[in-house]
């Protein structure tokens, strides 16, 4: 009965060598290695290996590892997107344009937020729009759909 399998231990030694190299780059003094070991192992287990084209974590658990903050961000995004109403602006709609903060107004926080009504003339690529006032005079610069709100009469 053979207790020491050379081939088996070569693989373990190669893995340990890589972990030692990563630890050496992250540890300042030899006493810090125990504090840095979990981060080192996380990096080692979530790195894509050239030989397999996958991470060791994904090979074991059949899914990619996710940091707790990533799960939190997904939950927050899901909760936010649940309440978002899609904008259904189309050409010919009456809209209000948000007033920029550049205009100085002595009324402070009581100043109006939205301008007079405009008509959407054309919606271009990337949600840029050309708008005209009610007299038919076109605005000089295109405006993003984010800056417009449907005007309900």
GROMACS .gro file of N, CA and C in nm:
model
  459
    1UNK      N    1   0.085  -0.118   0.000
    1UNK     CA    2   0.000   0.000   0.000
    1UNK      C    3   0.089   0.124   0.000
    2UNK      N    4   0.062   0.212  -0.095
    2UNK     CA    5   0.144   0.333  -0.110
    2UNK      C    6   0.071   0.450  -0.045
    3UNK      N    7   0.133   0.514   0.052
    3UNK     CA    8   0.071   0.626   0.121
    3UNK      C    9   0.097   0.758   0.050
    4UNK      N   10   0.209   0.769  -0.013
    4UNK     CA   11   0.246   0.895  -0.077
    4UNK      C   12   0.235   0.877  -0.228
    5UNK      N   13   0.134   0.939  -0.288
    5UNK     CA   14   0.115   0.931  -0.432
    5UNK      C   15   0.179   1.055  -0.495
    6UNK      N   16   0.286   1.035  -0.569
    6UNK     CA   17   0.364   1.146  -0.623
    6UNK      C   18   0.281   1.230  -0.720
    7UNK      N   19   0.206   1.167  -0.808
    7UNK     CA   20   0.127   1.241  -0.908
    7UNK      C   21   0.020   1.326  -0.840
    8UNK      N   22  -0.043   1.272  -0.741
    8UNK     CA   23  -0.147   1.346  -0.669
    8UNK      C   24  -0.088   1.467  -0.598
    9UNK      N   25   0.025   1.449  -0.536
    9UNK     CA   26   0.086   1.558  -0.460
    9UNK      C   27   0.148   1.665  -0.549
   10UNK      N   28   0.183   1.631  -0.673
   10UNK     CA   29   0.234   1.733  -0.766
   10UNK      C   30   0.127   1.839  -0.794
   11UNK      N   31   0.003   1.795  -0.810
   11UNK     CA   32  -0.107   1.888  -0.836
   11UNK      C   33  -0.130   1.976  -0.715
   12UNK      N   34  -0.129   1.916  -0.596
   12UNK     CA   35  -0.148   1.994  -0.473
   12UNK      C   36  -0.035   2.093  -0.453
   13UNK      N   37   0.086   2.051  -0.480
   13UNK     CA   38   0.201   2.141  -0.463
   13UNK      C   39   0.194   2.258  -0.561
   14UNK      N   40   0.146   2.233  -0.683
   14UNK     CA   41   0.133   2.341  -0.781
   14UNK      C   42   0.028   2.442  -0.735
   15UNK      N   43  -0.082   2.393  -0.681
   15UNK     CA   44  -0.186   2.483  -0.630
   15UNK      C   45  -0.134   2.562  -0.511
   16UNK      N   46  -0.066   2.494  -0.420
   16UNK     CA   47  -0.012   2.563  -0.303
   16UNK      C   48   0.092   2.667  -0.344
   17UNK      N   49   0.170   2.636  -0.448
   17UNK     CA   50   0.271   2.730  -0.496
   17UNK      C   51   0.203   2.858  -0.546
   18UNK      N   52   0.094   2.843  -0.619
   18UNK     CA   53   0.022   2.960  -0.669
   18UNK      C   54  -0.037   3.042  -0.555
   19UNK      N   55  -0.092   2.975  -0.456
   19UNK     CA   56  -0.148   3.045  -0.341
   19UNK      C   57  -0.039   3.119  -0.265
   20UNK      N   58   0.078   3.055  -0.252
   20UNK     CA   59   0.192   3.121  -0.185
   20UNK      C   60   0.236   3.245  -0.260
   21UNK      N   61   0.236   3.239  -0.393
   21UNK     CA   62   0.276   3.355  -0.475
   21UNK      C   63   0.177   3.470  -0.455
   22UNK      N   64   0.049   3.438  -0.456
   22UNK     CA   65  -0.053   3.542  -0.437
   22UNK      C   66  -0.042   3.601  -0.297
   23UNK      N   67  -0.024   3.515  -0.196
   23UNK     CA   68  -0.009   3.563  -0.059
   23UNK      C   69   0.113   3.653  -0.044
   24UNK      N   70   0.222   3.616  -0.108
   24UNK     CA   71   0.344   3.696  -0.098
   24UNK      C   72   0.323   3.837  -0.153
   25UNK      N   73   0.236   3.850  -0.253
   25UNK     CA   74   0.209   3.982  -0.311
   25UNK      C   75   0.114   4.065  -0.226
   26UNK      N   76   0.034   4.002  -0.143
   26UNK     CA   77  -0.066   4.077  -0.065
   26UNK      C   78  -0.026   4.102   0.080
   27UNK      N   79   0.066   4.021   0.132
   27UNK     CA   80   0.103   4.030   0.274
   27UNK      C   81   0.223   4.122   0.290
   28UNK      N   82   0.217   4.211   0.390
   28UNK     CA   83   0.330   4.301   0.418
   28UNK      C   84   0.430   4.237   0.514
   29UNK      N   85   0.380   4.174   0.618
   29UNK     CA   86   0.468   4.102   0.712
   29UNK      C   87   0.421   3.958   0.720
   30UNK      N   88   0.509   3.871   0.764
   30UNK     CA   89   0.474   3.729   0.768
   30UNK      C   90   0.361   3.698   0.866
   31UNK      N   91   0.332   3.789   0.958
   31UNK     CA   92   0.226   3.767   1.055
   31UNK      C   93   0.087   3.794   0.997
   32UNK      N   94   0.080   3.861   0.882
   32UNK     CA   95  -0.049   3.899   0.823
   32UNK      C   96  -0.112   3.790   0.736
   33UNK      N   97  -0.043   3.680   0.713
   33UNK     CA   98  -0.091   3.584   0.615
   33UNK      C   99  -0.227   3.526   0.653
   34UNK      N  100  -0.254   3.507   0.781
   34UNK     CA  101  -0.382   3.448   0.822
   34UNK      C  102  -0.499   3.542   0.792
   35UNK      N  103  -0.474   3.674   0.802
   35UNK     CA  104  -0.580   3.771   0.772
   35UNK      C  105  -0.607   3.779   0.622
   36UNK      N  106  -0.504   3.762   0.542
   36UNK     CA  107  -0.517   3.777   0.396
   36UNK      C  108  -0.554   3.647   0.325
   37UNK      N  109  -0.546   3.534   0.395
   37UNK     CA  110  -0.573   3.405   0.330
   37UNK      C  111  -0.713   3.395   0.270
   38UNK      N  112  -0.821   3.437   0.338
   38UNK     CA  113  -0.954   3.426   0.274
   38UNK      C  114  -0.964   3.506   0.143
   39UNK      N  115  -0.904   3.625   0.140
   39UNK     CA  116  -0.908   3.706   0.018
   39UNK      C  117  -0.824   3.642  -0.093
   40UNK      N  118  -0.713   3.583  -0.053
   40UNK     CA  119  -0.627   3.515  -0.150
   40UNK      C  120  -0.699   3.396  -0.210
   41UNK      N  121  -0.762   3.316  -0.126
   41UNK     CA  122  -0.835   3.199  -0.176
   41UNK      C  123  -0.954   3.241  -0.263
   42UNK      N  124  -1.022   3.350  -0.227
   42UNK     CA  125  -1.132   3.400  -0.309
   42UNK      C  126  -1.081   3.436  -0.449
   43UNK      N  127  -0.971   3.509  -0.454
   43UNK     CA  128  -0.914   3.546  -0.583
   43UNK      C  129  -0.868   3.425  -0.662
   44UNK      N  130  -0.809   3.328  -0.594
   44UNK     CA  131  -0.760   3.208  -0.661
   44UNK      C  132  -0.875   3.125  -0.717
   45UNK      N  133  -0.982   3.114  -0.639
   45UNK     CA  134  -1.095   3.029  -0.679
   45UNK      C  135  -1.188   3.095  -0.780
   46UNK      N  136  -1.181   3.226  -0.794
   46UNK     CA  137  -1.269   3.296  -0.888
   46UNK      C  138  -1.196   3.347  -1.010
   47UNK      N  139  -1.069   3.309  -1.027
   47UNK     CA  140  -0.992   3.346  -1.146
   47UNK      C  141  -1.012   3.241  -1.254
   48UNK      N  142  -1.022   3.286  -1.377
   48UNK     CA  143  -1.038   3.192  -1.489
   48UNK      C  144  -0.904   3.129  -1.520
   49UNK      N  145  -0.903   2.997  -1.526
   49UNK     CA  146  -0.780   2.924  -1.557
   49UNK      C  147  -0.773   2.902  -1.708
   50UNK      N  148  -0.655   2.916  -1.763
   50UNK     CA  149  -0.636   2.898  -1.907
   50UNK      C  150  -0.660   2.752  -1.947
   51UNK      N  151  -0.625   2.658  -1.861
   51UNK     CA  152  -0.637   2.517  -1.896
   51UNK      C  153  -0.782   2.472  -1.908
   52UNK      N  154  -0.870   2.525  -1.823
   52UNK     CA  155  -1.010   2.483  -1.826
   52UNK      C  156  -1.102   2.588  -1.889
   53UNK      N  157  -1.058   2.712  -1.892
   53UNK     CA  158  -1.141   2.820  -1.944
   53UNK      C  159  -1.254   2.858  -1.848
   54UNK      N  160  -1.243   2.813  -1.724
   54UNK     CA  161  -1.346   2.842  -1.624
   54UNK      C  162  -1.279   2.863  -1.489
   55UNK      N  163  -1.357   2.909  -1.394
   55UNK     CA  164  -1.305   2.927  -1.259
   55UNK      C  165  -1.325   2.797  -1.181
   56UNK      N  166  -1.239   2.768  -1.085
   56UNK     CA  167  -1.261   2.649  -1.003
   56UNK      C  168  -1.397   2.653  -0.932
   57UNK      N  169  -1.440   2.770  -0.891
   57UNK     CA  170  -1.569   2.784  -0.824
   57UNK      C  171  -1.683   2.741  -0.917
   58UNK      N  172  -1.678   2.786  -1.042
   58UNK     CA  173  -1.786   2.752  -1.136
   58UNK      C  174  -1.784   2.604  -1.171
   59UNK      N  175  -1.667   2.542  -1.170
   59UNK     CA  176  -1.661   2.398  -1.198
   59UNK      C  177  -1.723   2.317  -1.085
   60UNK      N  178  -1.709   2.364  -0.962
   60UNK     CA  179  -1.764   2.292  -0.847
   60UNK      C  180  -1.913   2.320  -0.831
   61UNK      N  181  -1.952   2.448  -0.836
   61UNK     CA  182  -2.090   2.487  -0.804
   61UNK      C  183  -2.177   2.514  -0.926
   62UNK      N  184  -2.122   2.504  -1.045
   62UNK     CA  185  -2.193   2.523  -1.172
   62UNK      C  186  -2.256   2.661  -1.184
   63UNK      N  187  -2.201   2.760  -1.116
   63UNK     CA  188  -2.243   2.899  -1.132
   63UNK      C  189  -2.127   2.986  -1.087
   64UNK      N  190  -2.126   3.109  -1.133
   64UNK     CA  191  -2.018   3.200  -1.096
   64UNK      C  192  -2.039   3.251  -0.954
   65UNK      N  193  -1.930   3.276  -0.886
   65UNK     CA  194  -1.936   3.330  -0.750
   65UNK      C  195  -1.985   3.473  -0.755
   66UNK      N  196  -2.061   3.512  -0.653
   66UNK     CA  197  -2.114   3.647  -0.648
   66UNK      C  198  -2.083   3.707  -0.512
   67UNK      N  199  -2.030   3.828  -0.514
   67UNK     CA  200  -2.005   3.900  -0.390
   67UNK      C  201  -2.137   3.942  -0.328
   68UNK      N  202  -2.143   3.958  -0.197
   68UNK     CA  203  -2.268   4.003  -0.134
   68UNK      C  204  -2.318   4.136  -0.189
   69UNK      N  205  -2.228   4.226  -0.224
   69UNK     CA  206  -2.270   4.356  -0.277
   69UNK      C  207  -2.340   4.341  -0.412
   70UNK      N  208  -2.298   4.240  -0.491
   70UNK     CA  209  -2.362   4.218  -0.621
   70UNK      C  210  -2.507   4.173  -0.603
   71UNK      N  211  -2.531   4.086  -0.505
   71UNK     CA  212  -2.668   4.044  -0.475
   71UNK      C  213  -2.753   4.160  -0.427
   72UNK      N  214  -2.694   4.245  -0.344
   72UNK     CA  215  -2.764   4.363  -0.294
   72UNK      C  216  -2.800   4.457  -0.409
   73UNK      N  217  -2.705   4.479  -0.500
   73UNK     CA  218  -2.731   4.567  -0.614
   73UNK      C  219  -2.843   4.512  -0.702
   74UNK      N  220  -2.847   4.382  -0.721
   74UNK     CA  221  -2.954   4.322  -0.802
   74UNK      C  222  -3.090   4.339  -0.735
   75UNK      N  223  -3.095   4.322  -0.601
   75UNK     CA  224  -3.221   4.340  -0.530
   75UNK      C  225  -3.270   4.484  -0.537
   76UNK      N  226  -3.178   4.579  -0.521
   76UNK     CA  227  -3.214   4.720  -0.528
   76UNK      C  228  -3.262   4.755  -0.669
   77UNK      N  229  -3.192   4.705  -0.772
   77UNK     CA  230  -3.232   4.733  -0.910
   77UNK      C  231  -3.370   4.674  -0.939
   78UNK      N  232  -3.396   4.554  -0.891
   78UNK     CA  233  -3.527   4.491  -0.913
   78UNK      C  234  -3.638   4.572  -0.846
   79UNK      N  235  -3.613   4.618  -0.723
   79UNK     CA  236  -3.713   4.697  -0.652
   79UNK      C  237  -3.737   4.830  -0.722
   80UNK      N  238  -3.632   4.892  -0.773
   80UNK     CA  239  -3.646   5.020  -0.843
   80UNK      C  240  -3.720   5.001  -0.974
   81UNK      N  241  -3.681   4.901  -1.053
   81UNK     CA  242  -3.741   4.880  -1.185
   81UNK      C  243  -3.887   4.839  -1.176
   82UNK      N  244  -3.929   4.786  -1.063
   82UNK     CA  245  -4.069   4.748  -1.045
   82UNK      C  246  -4.160   4.871  -1.049
   83UNK      N  247  -4.110   4.985  -1.002
   83UNK     CA  248  -4.191   5.106  -0.994
   83UNK      C  249  -4.170   5.202  -1.111
   84UNK      N  250  -4.080   5.170  -1.202
   84UNK     CA  251  -4.054   5.258  -1.315
   84UNK      C  252  -4.164   5.242  -1.419
   85UNK      N  253  -4.219   5.355  -1.462
   85UNK     CA  254  -4.322   5.352  -1.565
   85UNK      C  255  -4.257   5.386  -1.699
   86UNK      N  256  -4.282   5.307  -1.802
   86UNK     CA  257  -4.220   5.336  -1.931
   86UNK      C  258  -4.275   5.466  -1.991
   87UNK      N  259  -4.187   5.539  -2.056
   87UNK     CA  260  -4.229   5.663  -2.122
   87UNK      C  261  -4.284   5.628  -2.260
   88UNK      N  262  -4.399   5.679  -2.289
   88UNK     CA  263  -4.460   5.650  -2.418
   88UNK      C  264  -4.473   5.778  -2.500
   89UNK      N  265  -4.364   5.850  -2.510
   89UNK     CA  266  -4.364   5.973  -2.589
   89UNK      C  267  -4.341   5.937  -2.735
   90UNK      N  268  -4.415   6.005  -2.821
   90UNK     CA  269  -4.399   5.983  -2.965
   90UNK      C  270  -4.408   6.117  -3.037
   91UNK      N  271  -4.375   6.117  -3.164
   91UNK     CA  272  -4.377   6.241  -3.242
   91UNK      C  273  -4.518   6.299  -3.244
   92UNK      N  274  -4.526   6.430  -3.225
   92UNK     CA  275  -4.653   6.499  -3.224
   92UNK      C  276  -4.711   6.520  -3.085
   93UNK      N  277  -4.652   6.457  -2.983
   93UNK     CA  278  -4.701   6.474  -2.845
   93UNK      C  279  -4.665   6.611  -2.790
   94UNK      N  280  -4.752   6.663  -2.705
   94UNK     CA  281  -4.721   6.785  -2.630
   94UNK      C  282  -4.639   6.747  -2.508
   95UNK      N  283  -4.528   6.818  -2.487
   95UNK     CA  284  -4.440   6.787  -2.374
   95UNK      C  285  -4.398   6.915  -2.303
   96UNK      N  286  -4.354   6.898  -2.179
   96UNK     CA  287  -4.291   7.005  -2.103
   96UNK      C  288  -4.143   6.973  -2.095
   97UNK      N  289  -4.060   7.076  -2.100
   97UNK     CA  290  -3.915   7.059  -2.093
   97UNK      C  291  -3.868   7.104  -1.956
   98UNK      N  292  -3.777   7.026  -1.895
   98UNK     CA  293  -3.723   7.063  -1.765
   98UNK      C  294  -3.635   7.186  -1.781
   99UNK      N  295  -3.649   7.279  -1.688
   99UNK     CA  296  -3.567   7.399  -1.691
   99UNK      C  297  -3.433   7.368  -1.627
  100UNK      N  298  -3.325   7.411  -1.691
  100UNK     CA  299  -3.192   7.384  -1.636
  100UNK      C  300  -3.166   7.475  -1.517
  101UNK      N  301  -3.073   7.434  -1.433
  101UNK     CA  302  -3.038   7.512  -1.315
  101UNK      C  303  -2.953   7.634  -1.351
  102UNK      N  304  -2.911   7.642  -1.477
  102UNK     CA  305  -2.825   7.753  -1.518
  102UNK      C  306  -2.897   7.887  -1.513
  103UNK      N  307  -3.028   7.885  -1.533
  103UNK     CA  308  -3.102   8.011  -1.530
  103UNK      C  309  -3.117   8.058  -1.387
  104UNK      N  310  -3.070   8.177  -1.360
  104UNK     CA  311  -3.081   8.229  -1.223
  104UNK      C  312  -3.223   8.279  -1.202
  105UNK      N  313  -3.281   8.239  -1.092
  105UNK     CA  314  -3.417   8.278  -1.061
  105UNK      C  315  -3.420   8.325  -0.916
  106UNK      N  316  -3.467   8.446  -0.892
  106UNK     CA  317  -3.466   8.497  -0.754
  106UNK      C  318  -3.564   8.425  -0.661
  107UNK      N  319  -3.654   8.343  -0.717
  107UNK     CA  320  -3.752   8.276  -0.633
  107UNK      C  321  -3.695   8.151  -0.564
  108UNK      N  322  -3.571   8.116  -0.592
  108UNK     CA  323  -3.506   8.004  -0.525
  108UNK      C  324  -3.579   7.873  -0.548
  109UNK      N  325  -3.612   7.804  -0.439
  109UNK     CA  326  -3.675   7.673  -0.454
  109UNK      C  327  -3.821   7.682  -0.499
  110UNK      N  328  -3.875   7.801  -0.505
  110UNK     CA  329  -4.012   7.819  -0.554
  110UNK      C  330  -4.015   7.844  -0.704
  111UNK      N  331  -3.899   7.837  -0.768
  111UNK     CA  332  -3.895   7.862  -0.913
  111UNK      C  333  -3.962   7.746  -0.987
  112UNK      N  334  -4.013   7.771  -1.106
  112UNK     CA  335  -4.077   7.664  -1.183
  112UNK      C  336  -3.975   7.560  -1.228
  113UNK      N  337  -4.018   7.436  -1.235
  113UNK     CA  338  -3.930   7.327  -1.277
  113UNK      C  339  -3.946   7.299  -1.426
  114UNK      N  340  -4.067   7.314  -1.478
  114UNK     CA  341  -4.097   7.280  -1.616
  114UNK      C  342  -4.128   7.406  -1.696
  115UNK      N  343  -4.094   7.401  -1.824
  115UNK     CA  344  -4.115   7.516  -1.913
  115UNK      C  345  -4.255   7.510  -1.974
  116UNK      N  346  -4.277   7.598  -2.070
  116UNK     CA  347  -4.405   7.600  -2.143
  116UNK      C  348  -4.414   7.477  -2.233
  117UNK      N  349  -4.530   7.447  -2.289
  117UNK     CA  350  -4.546   7.327  -2.374
  117UNK      C  351  -4.469   7.338  -2.506
  118UNK      N  352  -4.420   7.222  -2.549
  118UNK     CA  353  -4.355   7.206  -2.679
  118UNK      C  354  -4.417   7.086  -2.748
  119UNK      N  355  -4.387   7.072  -2.877
  119UNK     CA  356  -4.434   6.958  -2.955
  119UNK      C  357  -4.312   6.880  -3.001
  120UNK      N  358  -4.316   6.747  -2.987
  120UNK     CA  359  -4.206   6.664  -3.036
  120UNK      C  360  -4.215   6.658  -3.187
  121UNK      N  361  -4.111   6.707  -3.254
  121UNK     CA  362  -4.107   6.706  -3.400
  121UNK      C  363  -4.049   6.575  -3.451
  122UNK      N  364  -3.937   6.531  -3.390
  122UNK     CA  365  -3.871   6.410  -3.438
  122UNK      C  366  -3.795   6.345  -3.323
  123UNK      N  367  -3.806   6.213  -3.312
  123UNK     CA  368  -3.726   6.136  -3.215
  123UNK      C  369  -3.615   6.068  -3.293
  124UNK      N  370  -3.492   6.099  -3.254
  124UNK     CA  371  -3.376   6.046  -3.324
  124UNK      C  372  -3.314   5.931  -3.245
  125UNK      N  373  -3.207   5.877  -3.298
  125UNK     CA  374  -3.135   5.767  -3.235
  125UNK      C  375  -3.080   5.810  -3.099
  126UNK      N  376  -3.086   5.723  -3.000
  126UNK     CA  377  -3.031   5.753  -2.868
  126UNK      C  378  -3.121   5.841  -2.784
  127UNK      N  379  -3.251   5.842  -2.813
  127UNK     CA  380  -3.351   5.920  -2.737
  127UNK      C  381  -3.333   6.071  -2.748
  128UNK      N  382  -3.258   6.118  -2.845
  128UNK     CA  383  -3.250   6.262  -2.869
  128UNK      C  384  -3.374   6.303  -2.947
  129UNK      N  385  -3.426   6.422  -2.916
  129UNK     CA  386  -3.548   6.468  -2.982
  129UNK      C  387  -3.532   6.611  -3.031
  130UNK      N  388  -3.602   6.641  -3.138
  130UNK     CA  389  -3.616   6.778  -3.186
  130UNK      C  390  -3.755   6.823  -3.145
  131UNK      N  391  -3.762   6.938  -3.078
  131UNK     CA  392  -3.892   6.989  -3.035
  131UNK      C  393  -3.915   7.128  -3.092
  132UNK      N  394  -4.042   7.162  -3.108
  132UNK     CA  395  -4.080   7.295  -3.155
  132UNK      C  396  -4.178   7.354  -3.054
  133UNK      N  397  -4.180   7.487  -3.047
  133UNK     CA  398  -4.280   7.549  -2.960
  133UNK      C  399  -4.415   7.546  -3.032
  134UNK      N  400  -4.519   7.595  -2.970
  134UNK     CA  401  -4.653   7.586  -3.027
  134UNK      C  402  -4.669   7.671  -3.152
  135UNK      N  403  -4.578   7.769  -3.173
  135UNK     CA  404  -4.582   7.851  -3.295
  135UNK      C  405  -4.511   7.783  -3.411
  136UNK      N  406  -4.443   7.670  -3.387
  136UNK     CA  407  -4.373   7.598  -3.492
  136UNK      C  408  -4.225   7.631  -3.501
  137UNK      N  409  -4.172   7.712  -3.411
  137UNK     CA  410  -4.031   7.748  -3.414
  137UNK      C  411  -3.950   7.638  -3.344
  138UNK      N  412  -3.853   7.582  -3.418
  138UNK     CA  413  -3.776   7.469  -3.367
  138UNK      C  414  -3.666   7.514  -3.271
  139UNK      N  415  -3.645   7.435  -3.165
  139UNK     CA  416  -3.536   7.461  -3.071
  139UNK      C  417  -3.403   7.436  -3.142
  140UNK      N  418  -3.301   7.511  -3.103
  140UNK     CA  419  -3.172   7.504  -3.169
  140UNK      C  420  -3.101   7.370  -3.144
  141UNK      N  421  -3.100   7.323  -3.019
  141UNK     CA  422  -3.031   7.199  -2.983
  141UNK      C  423  -3.131   7.086  -2.962
  142UNK      N  424  -3.091   6.962  -2.998
  142UNK     CA  425  -3.177   6.848  -2.964
  142UNK      C  426  -3.178   6.827  -2.812
  143UNK      N  427  -3.285   6.769  -2.762
  143UNK     CA  428  -3.303   6.746  -2.619
  143UNK      C  429  -3.329   6.598  -2.596
  144UNK      N  430  -3.271   6.544  -2.490
  144UNK     CA  431  -3.291   6.403  -2.456
  144UNK      C  432  -3.431   6.383  -2.400
  145UNK      N  433  -3.487   6.264  -2.426
  145UNK     CA  434  -3.620   6.231  -2.375
  145UNK      C  435  -3.628   6.236  -2.223
  146UNK      N  436  -3.513   6.217  -2.155
  146UNK     CA  437  -3.512   6.224  -2.009
  146UNK      C  438  -3.553   6.361  -1.959
  147UNK      N  439  -3.533   6.464  -2.040
  147UNK     CA  440  -3.561   6.602  -1.998
  147UNK      C  441  -3.702   6.646  -2.035
  148UNK      N  442  -3.784   6.553  -2.086
  148UNK     CA  443  -3.920   6.586  -2.128
  148UNK      C  444  -4.022   6.508  -2.047
  149UNK      N  445  -4.138   6.568  -2.030
  149UNK     CA  446  -4.250   6.504  -1.961
  149UNK      C  447  -4.375   6.530  -2.044
  150UNK      N  448  -4.459   6.429  -2.054
  150UNK     CA  449  -4.582   6.444  -2.131
  150UNK      C  450  -4.670   6.552  -2.069
  151UNK      N  451  -4.724   6.639  -2.154
  151UNK     CA  452  -4.809   6.749  -2.109
  151UNK      C  453  -4.953   6.704  -2.125
  152UNK      N  454  -5.022   6.689  -2.013
  152UNK     CA  455  -5.162   6.647  -2.015
  152UNK      C  456  -5.251   6.769  -2.005
  153UNK      N  457  -5.339   6.785  -2.102
  153UNK     CA  458  -5.428   6.901  -2.105
  153UNK      C  459  -5.549   6.874  -2.018
   0.00000   0.00000   0.00000
